[in-house]
PDB file of C-alpha atoms in Angstrom:
ATOM      1  CA  MET A   1    -117.671  13.125-152.646  1.00 38.00           C
ATOM      2  CA  ASN A   2    -120.660  13.189-154.991  1.00 41.00           C
ATOM      3  CA  GLN A   3    -123.531  14.723-152.914  1.00 41.00           C
ATOM      4  CA  ASN A   4    -126.028  13.452-155.393  1.00 46.00           C
ATOM      5  CA  ALA A   5    -124.986   9.824-154.966  1.00 44.00           C
ATOM      6  CA  THR A   6    -127.504   7.603-153.281  1.00 47.00           C
ATOM      7  CA  GLU A   7    -126.391   6.932-149.746  1.00 49.00           C
ATOM      8  CA  PRO A   8    -126.972   3.624-147.948  1.00 53.00           C
ATOM      9  CA  ALA A   9    -129.809   3.474-145.480  1.00 60.00           C
ATOM     10  CA  VAL A  10    -128.734   4.632-142.061  1.00 67.00           C
ATOM     11  CA  ALA A  11    -130.010   2.851-138.980  1.00 82.00           C
ATOM     12  CA  THR A  12    -131.618   5.189-136.435  1.00 91.00           C
ATOM     13  CA  GLU A  13    -129.548   5.501-133.271  1.00 93.00           C
ATOM     14  CA  THR A  14    -131.348   5.015-129.913  1.00 95.00           C
ATOM     15  CA  LEU A  15    -130.465   6.086-126.423  1.00 96.00           C
ATOM     16  CA  ALA A  16    -130.582   2.491-125.343  1.00 96.00           C
ATOM     17  CA  GLU A  17    -127.611   1.693-127.591  1.00 95.00           C
ATOM     18  CA  VAL A  18    -125.351   4.370-126.150  1.00 97.00           C
ATOM     19  CA  PRO A  19    -122.529   2.628-124.264  1.00 97.00           C
ATOM     20  CA  GLU A  20    -122.289   3.048-120.511  1.00 97.00           C
ATOM     21  CA  HIS A  21    -118.785   4.598-120.632  1.00 97.00           C
ATOM     22  CA  VAL A  22    -120.183   7.384-122.986  1.00 98.00           C
ATOM     23  CA  LEU A  23    -122.880   8.225-120.563  1.00 97.00           C
ATOM     24  CA  ARG A  24    -120.467   8.302-117.544  1.00 96.00           C
ATOM     25  CA  GLY A  25    -118.187  10.605-119.474  1.00 97.00           C
ATOM     26  CA  LEU A  26    -120.816  13.262-120.225  1.00 97.00           C
ATOM     27  CA  PRO A  27    -120.019  16.682-118.834  1.00 97.00           C
ATOM     28  CA  GLU A  28    -122.657  17.894-116.396  1.00 96.00           C
ATOM     29  CA  GLU A  29    -123.909  20.636-118.718  1.00 97.00           C
ATOM     30  CA  VAL A  30    -124.971  18.336-121.548  1.00 98.00           C
ATOM     31  CA  ARG A  31    -127.122  15.294-122.132  1.00 98.00           C
ATOM     32  CA  LEU A  32    -127.863  13.004-125.056  1.00 98.00           C
ATOM     33  CA  LEU A  33    -131.261  13.173-126.876  1.00 98.00           C
ATOM     34  CA  PRO A  34    -132.456  12.735-130.432  1.00 97.00           C
ATOM     35  CA  SER A  35    -130.988  15.172-132.745  1.00 97.00           C
ATOM     36  CA  ALA A  36    -132.985  17.958-134.404  1.00 96.00           C
ATOM     37  CA  VAL A  37    -130.716  18.216-137.463  1.00 94.00           C
ATOM     38  CA  ASP A  38    -130.598  14.533-138.165  1.00 92.00           C
ATOM     39  CA  LYS A  39    -133.529  12.462-137.181  1.00 91.00           C
ATOM     40  CA  ALA A  40    -131.569   9.212-137.466  1.00 93.00           C
ATOM     41  CA  ARG A  41    -128.969  10.227-134.860  1.00 95.00           C
ATOM     42  CA  ILE A  42    -128.550  11.060-131.154  1.00 97.00           C
ATOM     43  CA  GLY A  43    -127.456  14.607-130.535  1.00 98.00           C
ATOM     44  CA  VAL A  44    -125.777  16.523-127.691  1.00 98.00           C
ATOM     45  CA  TRP A  45    -127.977  19.131-125.956  1.00 98.00           C
ATOM     46  CA  ALA A  46    -127.057  21.745-123.399  1.00 98.00           C
ATOM     47  CA  THR A  47    -128.829  21.419-120.007  1.00 98.00           C
ATOM     48  CA  LYS A  48    -127.028  24.430-118.456  1.00 97.00           C
ATOM     49  CA  PRO A  49    -125.543  27.651-119.897  1.00 98.00           C
ATOM     50  CA  ILE A  50    -122.191  27.005-121.551  1.00 98.00           C
ATOM     51  CA  LEU A  51    -119.846  29.942-121.885  1.00 97.00           C
ATOM     52  CA  LYS A  52    -118.096  31.024-125.039  1.00 94.00           C
ATOM     53  CA  GLY A  53    -114.602  29.544-125.157  1.00 92.00           C
ATOM     54  CA  LYS A  54    -115.352  26.284-123.363  1.00 95.00           C
ATOM     55  CA  LYS A  55    -113.208  23.399-124.742  1.00 95.00           C
ATOM     56  CA  PHE A  56    -114.373  19.774-124.824  1.00 97.00           C
ATOM     57  CA  GLY A  57    -112.296  16.767-125.800  1.00 95.00           C
ATOM     58  CA  PRO A  58    -110.312  15.159-127.050  1.00 96.00           C
ATOM     59  CA  PHE A  59    -112.412  13.375-129.665  1.00 97.00           C
ATOM     60  CA  VAL A  60    -111.750   9.623-129.164  1.00 97.00           C
ATOM     61  CA  GLY A  61    -111.640   6.909-131.833  1.00 96.00           C
ATOM     62  CA  GLU A  62    -109.580   4.279-133.513  1.00 95.00           C
ATOM     63  CA  LYS A  63    -106.553   5.424-135.509  1.00 94.00           C
ATOM     64  CA  LYS A  64    -106.827   3.998-139.046  1.00 94.00           C
ATOM     65  CA  LYS A  65    -105.740   4.563-142.543  1.00 93.00           C
ATOM     66  CA  ARG A  66    -108.446   5.891-144.786  1.00 90.00           C
ATOM     67  CA  SER A  67    -108.584   2.717-146.743  1.00 91.00           C
ATOM     68  CA  GLN A  68    -109.531   0.902-143.467  1.00 93.00           C
ATOM     69  CA  VAL A  69    -112.505   3.127-142.698  1.00 90.00           C
ATOM     70  CA  LYS A  70    -115.901   1.736-143.834  1.00 86.00           C
ATOM     71  CA  ASN A  71    -118.044   4.664-142.596  1.00 82.00           C
ATOM     72  CA  ASN A  72    -116.910   8.279-142.909  1.00 81.00           C
ATOM     73  CA  VAL A  73    -119.601   9.813-140.716  1.00 85.00           C
ATOM     74  CA  TYR A  74    -117.944   9.711-137.343  1.00 90.00           C
ATOM     75  CA  MET A  75    -114.260  10.608-138.042  1.00 91.00           C
ATOM     76  CA  TRP A  76    -111.667  13.272-138.481  1.00 93.00           C
ATOM     77  CA  GLU A  77    -108.417  13.125-140.360  1.00 91.00           C
ATOM     78  CA  VAL A  78    -105.180  14.279-138.685  1.00 91.00           C
ATOM     79  CA  TYR A  79    -101.722  14.614-140.229  1.00 90.00           C
ATOM     80  CA  TYR A  80     -98.909  12.836-138.404  1.00 90.00           C
ATOM     81  CA  PRO A  81     -95.323  13.554-139.668  1.00 90.00           C
ATOM     82  CA  ASN A  82     -94.311   9.945-139.406  1.00 90.00           C
ATOM     83  CA  LEU A  83     -97.604   8.343-140.584  1.00 90.00           C
ATOM     84  CA  GLY A  84     -99.206  10.789-142.911  1.00 92.00           C
ATOM     85  CA  TRP A  85    -102.960  11.381-142.812  1.00 93.00           C
ATOM     86  CA  MET A  86    -104.667   9.115-140.316  1.00 94.00           C
ATOM     87  CA  CYS A  87    -108.360   8.846-139.493  1.00 95.00           C
ATOM     88  CA  ILE A  88    -109.644   9.133-135.928  1.00 95.00           C
ATOM     89  CA  ASP A  89    -112.626   6.895-136.357  1.00 95.00           C
ATOM     90  CA  ALA A  90    -115.458   6.682-133.809  1.00 96.00           C
ATOM     91  CA  THR A  91    -117.905   4.715-135.950  1.00 94.00           C
ATOM     92  CA  ASP A  92    -117.969   1.995-133.300  1.00 94.00           C
ATOM     93  CA  PRO A  93    -119.598   3.688-130.194  1.00 95.00           C
ATOM     94  CA  GLU A  94    -117.567   1.341-127.980  1.00 97.00           C
ATOM     95  CA  LYS A  95    -114.368   3.003-129.339  1.00 96.00           C
ATOM     96  CA  GLY A  96    -115.521   6.555-129.048  1.00 96.00           C
ATOM     97  CA  ASN A  97    -116.720   9.070-126.414  1.00 97.00           C
ATOM     98  CA  TRP A  98    -119.579  11.495-126.131  1.00 98.00           C
ATOM     99  CA  LEU A  99    -118.120  13.933-128.838  1.00 98.00           C
ATOM    100  CA  ARG A 100    -118.988  11.219-131.369  1.00 96.00           C
ATOM    101  CA  TYR A 101    -122.662  12.317-130.896  1.00 97.00           C
ATOM    102  CA  VAL A 102    -122.048  15.948-131.746  1.00 97.00           C
ATOM    103  CA  ASN A 103    -123.728  16.499-135.093  1.00 96.00           C
ATOM    104  CA  TRP A 104    -122.845  18.895-137.926  1.00 92.00           C
ATOM    105  CA  ALA A 105    -124.695  22.115-138.350  1.00 92.00           C
ATOM    106  CA  CYS A 106    -126.538  22.666-141.679  1.00 88.00           C
ATOM    107  CA  SER A 107    -124.350  25.742-142.301  1.00 82.00           C
ATOM    108  CA  GLY A 108    -121.555  27.711-140.642  1.00 81.00           C
ATOM    109  CA  GLN A 109    -124.177  30.227-139.417  1.00 84.00           C
ATOM    110  CA  GLU A 110    -125.809  27.620-137.183  1.00 90.00           C
ATOM    111  CA  GLN A 111    -122.608  26.288-135.646  1.00 92.00           C
ATOM    112  CA  ASN A 112    -121.887  26.888-131.969  1.00 94.00           C
ATOM    113  CA  LEU A 113    -118.728  24.697-131.844  1.00 94.00           C
ATOM    114  CA  PHE A 114    -115.575  24.547-133.960  1.00 91.00           C
ATOM    115  CA  PRO A 115    -112.889  21.892-134.239  1.00 91.00           C
ATOM    116  CA  LEU A 116    -109.370  22.474-132.966  1.00 88.00           C
ATOM    117  CA  GLU A 117    -106.295  20.344-133.322  1.00 87.00           C
ATOM    118  CA  ILE A 118    -103.933  20.397-130.341  1.00 86.00           C
ATOM    119  CA  ASN A 119    -100.876  18.083-130.447  1.00 86.00           C
ATOM    120  CA  ARG A 120    -102.692  15.937-133.027  1.00 88.00           C
ATOM    121  CA  ALA A 121    -105.847  15.467-130.939  1.00 92.00           C
ATOM    122  CA  ILE A 122    -109.208  16.927-131.864  1.00 93.00           C
ATOM    123  CA  TYR A 123    -111.107  19.196-129.531  1.00 94.00           C
ATOM    124  CA  TYR A 124    -114.356  21.087-129.881  1.00 95.00           C
ATOM    125  CA  LYS A 125    -114.488  24.677-128.600  1.00 94.00           C
ATOM    126  CA  THR A 126    -117.584  26.875-128.148  1.00 95.00           C
ATOM    127  CA  LEU A 127    -117.809  29.681-130.639  1.00 91.00           C
ATOM    128  CA  LYS A 128    -120.622  31.471-128.759  1.00 93.00           C
ATOM    129  CA  PRO A 129    -122.550  31.087-125.581  1.00 96.00           C
ATOM    130  CA  ILE A 130    -124.917  28.051-125.665  1.00 98.00           C
ATOM    131  CA  ALA A 131    -128.228  28.219-123.817  1.00 98.00           C
ATOM    132  CA  PRO A 132    -130.019  25.310-122.115  1.00 98.00           C
ATOM    133  CA  GLY A 133    -132.205  23.591-124.740  1.00 97.00           C
ATOM    134  CA  GLU A 134    -129.751  24.210-127.630  1.00 98.00           C
ATOM    135  CA  GLU A 135    -128.076  21.370-129.516  1.00 98.00           C
ATOM    136  CA  LEU A 136    -124.315  21.434-129.776  1.00 98.00           C
ATOM    137  CA  LEU A 137    -123.434  21.659-133.504  1.00 97.00           C
ATOM    138  CA  VAL A 138    -119.991  21.714-135.102  1.00 94.00           C
ATOM    139  CA  TRP A 139    -118.997  23.051-138.465  1.00 87.00           C
ATOM    140  CA  TYR A 140    -115.636  23.132-140.306  1.00 76.00           C
ATOM    141  CA  ASN A 141    -114.976  26.520-141.784  1.00 62.00           C
ATOM    142  CA  GLY A 142    -111.307  26.737-140.521  1.00 61.00           C
ATOM    143  CA  GLU A 143    -109.410  29.958-140.438  1.00 59.00           C
ATOM    144  CA  ASP A 144    -111.445  31.711-143.060  1.00 68.00           C
ATOM    145  CA  ASN A 145    -113.763  32.733-140.220  1.00 74.00           C
ATOM    146  CA  PRO A 146    -111.984  35.706-138.390  1.00 78.00           C
ATOM    147  CA  GLU A 147    -113.470  34.769-135.010  1.00 78.00           C
ATOM    148  CA  ILE A 148    -112.315  31.170-135.306  1.00 80.00           C
ATOM    149  CA  ALA A 149    -108.914  32.239-136.650  1.00 79.00           C
ATOM    150  CA  ALA A 150    -108.473  34.412-133.584  1.00 79.00           C
ATOM    151  CA  ALA A 151    -109.429  31.548-131.264  1.00 78.00           C
ATOM    152  CA  ILE A 152    -106.979  29.207-133.049  1.00 76.00           C
ATOM    153  CA  GLU A 153    -104.194  31.697-132.770  1.00 80.00           C
ATOM    154  CA  GLU A 154    -105.014  32.132-129.053  1.00 80.00           C
ATOM    155  CA  GLU A 155    -104.525  28.336-128.564  1.00 78.00           C
ATOM    156  CA  ARG A 156    -101.302  28.405-130.501  1.00 75.00           C
ATOM    157  CA  ALA A 157     -99.944  31.262-128.332  1.00 79.00           C
ATOM    158  CA  SER A 158    -101.022  29.338-125.150  1.00 77.00           C
ATOM    159  CA  ALA A 159     -99.186  26.168-126.429  1.00 73.00           C
ATOM    160  CA  ARG A 160     -96.084  28.221-127.213  1.00 77.00           C
ATOM    161  CA  SER A 161     -96.179  29.817-123.833  1.00 80.00           C
ATOM    162  CA  LYS A 162     -96.404  26.411-122.136  1.00 76.00           C
ATOM    163  CA  ARG A 163     -93.569  25.040-124.216  1.00 71.00           C
ATOM    164  CA  SER A 164     -91.293  28.026-123.348  1.00 72.00           C
ATOM    165  CA  SER A 165     -92.043  27.978-119.576  1.00 67.00           C
ATOM    166  CA  PRO A 166     -89.105  27.262-117.257  1.00 69.00           C
ATOM    167  CA  LYS A 167     -90.820  24.045-116.084  1.00 64.00           C
ATOM    168  CA  SER A 168     -91.218  22.835-119.602  1.00 53.00           C
ATOM    169  CA  ARG A 169     -87.623  23.648-120.630  1.00 53.00           C
ATOM    170  CA  LYS A 170     -86.309  21.897-117.547  1.00 53.00           C
ATOM    171  CA  ALA A 171     -88.309  18.835-118.306  1.00 47.00           C
ATOM    172  CA  THR A 172     -87.153  18.840-121.995  1.00 35.00           C
ATOM    173  CA  ALA A 173     -83.517  19.202-120.988  1.00 38.00           C
ATOM    174  CA  SER A 174     -83.659  16.390-118.436  1.00 38.00           C
ATOM    175  CA  ALA A 175     -85.219  14.033-121.023  1.00 39.00           C
ATOM    176  CA  TRP A 176     -82.617  14.771-123.661  1.00 36.00           C
ATOM    177  CA  HIS A 177     -79.496  12.628-124.125  1.00 36.00           C
ATOM    178  CA  PRO A 178     -76.631  14.092-126.058  1.00 35.00           C
ATOM    179  CA  GLU A 179     -75.744  10.777-127.728  1.00 38.00           C
ATOM    180  CA  VAL A 180     -79.231  10.556-129.421  1.00 34.00           C
ATOM    181  CA  PRO A 181     -79.797  12.863-132.396  1.00 34.00           C
ATOM    182  CA  ARG A 182     -82.326  15.441-131.351  1.00 34.00           C
ATOM    183  CA  GLN A 183     -85.359  15.892-133.508  1.00 33.00           C
ATOM    184  CA  PRO A 184     -86.717  19.235-134.338  1.00 32.00           C
ATOM    185  CA  PRO A 185     -89.838  20.026-132.273  1.00 31.00           C
ATOM    186  CA  THR A 186     -93.186  19.871-133.935  1.00 32.00           C
ATOM    187  CA  SER A 187     -95.435  22.829-133.761  1.00 30.00           C
ATOM    188  CA  PRO A 188     -98.088  22.607-131.062  1.00 30.00           C
ATOM    189  CA  GLY A 189    -101.569  23.870-131.362  1.00 34.00           C
ATOM    190  CA  SER A 190    -104.030  23.941-134.134  1.00 33.00           C
ATOM    191  CA  ALA A 191    -103.531  23.420-137.836  1.00 35.00           C
ATOM    192  CA  GLY A 192     -99.954  24.022-138.831  1.00 31.00           C
ATOM    193  CA  ARG A 193     -99.020  27.050-140.795  1.00 28.00           C
ATOM    194  CA  SER A 194     -97.072  25.281-143.484  1.00 27.00           C
ATOM    195  CA  ARG A 195     -99.541  22.496-144.072  1.00 32.00           C
ATOM    196  CA  PRO A 196    -102.993  21.824-142.443  1.00 37.00           C
ATOM    197  CA  ARG A 197    -102.806  18.835-140.152  1.00 43.00           C
ATOM    198  CA  LEU A 198    -106.508  18.733-139.528  1.00 53.00           C
ATOM    199  CA  ARG A 199    -109.159  18.221-142.160  1.00 57.00           C
ATOM    200  CA  PRO A 200    -112.758  17.132-142.176  1.00 55.00           C
ATOM    201  CA  THR A 201    -113.971  14.138-144.020  1.00 49.00           C
ATOM    202  CA  SER A 202    -117.077  13.997-146.145  1.00 38.00           C
ATOM    203  CA  ARG A 203    -118.895  13.477-142.871  1.00 42.00           C
ATOM    204  CA  HIS A 204    -120.143  17.114-143.033  1.00 39.00           C
ATOM    205  CA  LEU A 205    -121.113  16.914-146.656  1.00 37.00           C
ATOM    206  CA  SER A 206    -123.213  13.812-146.181  1.00 40.00           C
ATOM    207  CA  SER A 207    -124.960  15.305-143.078  1.00 41.00           C
ATOM    208  CA  LYS A 208    -125.952  18.507-144.796  1.00 42.00           C
ATOM    209  CA  SER A 209    -128.521  16.743-147.013  1.00 39.00           C
ATOM    210  CA  ARG A 210    -130.278  15.322-144.044  1.00 48.00           C
ATOM    211  CA  CYS A 211    -130.529  18.502-142.048  1.00 55.00           C
ATOM    212  CA  SER A 212    -133.955  19.390-140.697  1.00 46.00           C
ATOM    213  CA  PRO A 213    -135.026  22.984-141.152  1.00 42.00           C
ATOM    214  CA  ALA A 214    -136.481  23.129-137.586  1.00 43.00           C
ATOM    215  CA  LEU A 215    -133.968  23.192-134.810  1.00 47.00           C
ATOM    216  CA  THR A 216    -136.310  22.639-131.905  1.00 49.00           C
ATOM    217  CA  ALA A 217    -135.405  20.888-128.761  1.00 54.00           C
ATOM    218  CA  PRO A 218    -137.146  17.616-127.690  1.00 55.00           C
ATOM    219  CA  GLU A 219    -139.823  17.949-125.067  1.00 54.00           C
ATOM    220  CA  VAL A 220    -137.733  17.811-121.829  1.00 53.00           C
ATOM    221  CA  THR A 221    -137.253  19.824-118.749  1.00 53.00           C
ATOM    222  CA  TRP A 222    -133.909  21.546-118.721  1.00 54.00           C
ATOM    223  CA  ASN A 223    -131.941  21.896-115.463  1.00 55.00           C
ATOM    224  CA  GLN A 224    -131.253  25.468-114.574  1.00 52.00           C
TER     225      GLN A 224
END
């Protein structure tokens, strides 16, 4: 994507336009307010302390081919073995959930969330403790960040452990019929070792140019 290209005007989001199902699905420790990093968007703000390692998700949207997507701001691409790269597109608020409103940090240093792909669904996990009054911000720096790489490997290990549990093996055995050719299992957890299954779109590139240097919370009273 050419970052110097002129971008179309973006309509300012308002709280009144947030669908009711999104508000109902908000975790108790966050709320929606105008974003500090992008004045045209709603952001997600912590109202209570959020511990490091907290996982939110999955990111909800319509599954589309890239050619079908008209706006690349609210989407992720995930690799499906039988479909190839597909977009999880939450451009339409009615088709998404509250994770749609998590904005991109201006840099990896400002992020407090990172994306994680588990069984081809996108989750956000806290990289550090988040205090009340802080905006939740995600950034894609993948496994080049040692801390994120360790967290991703932890998720992989957890997924492998669940797959190898006696209960899981019993369920797999009962569901398998000998007359049907058995397909090799796909690797659970985050981005695959042989080929990344998760990649960001130019969503994060376009948002960087609109970042505000001041990350100040709106004038609200935060619940303790």
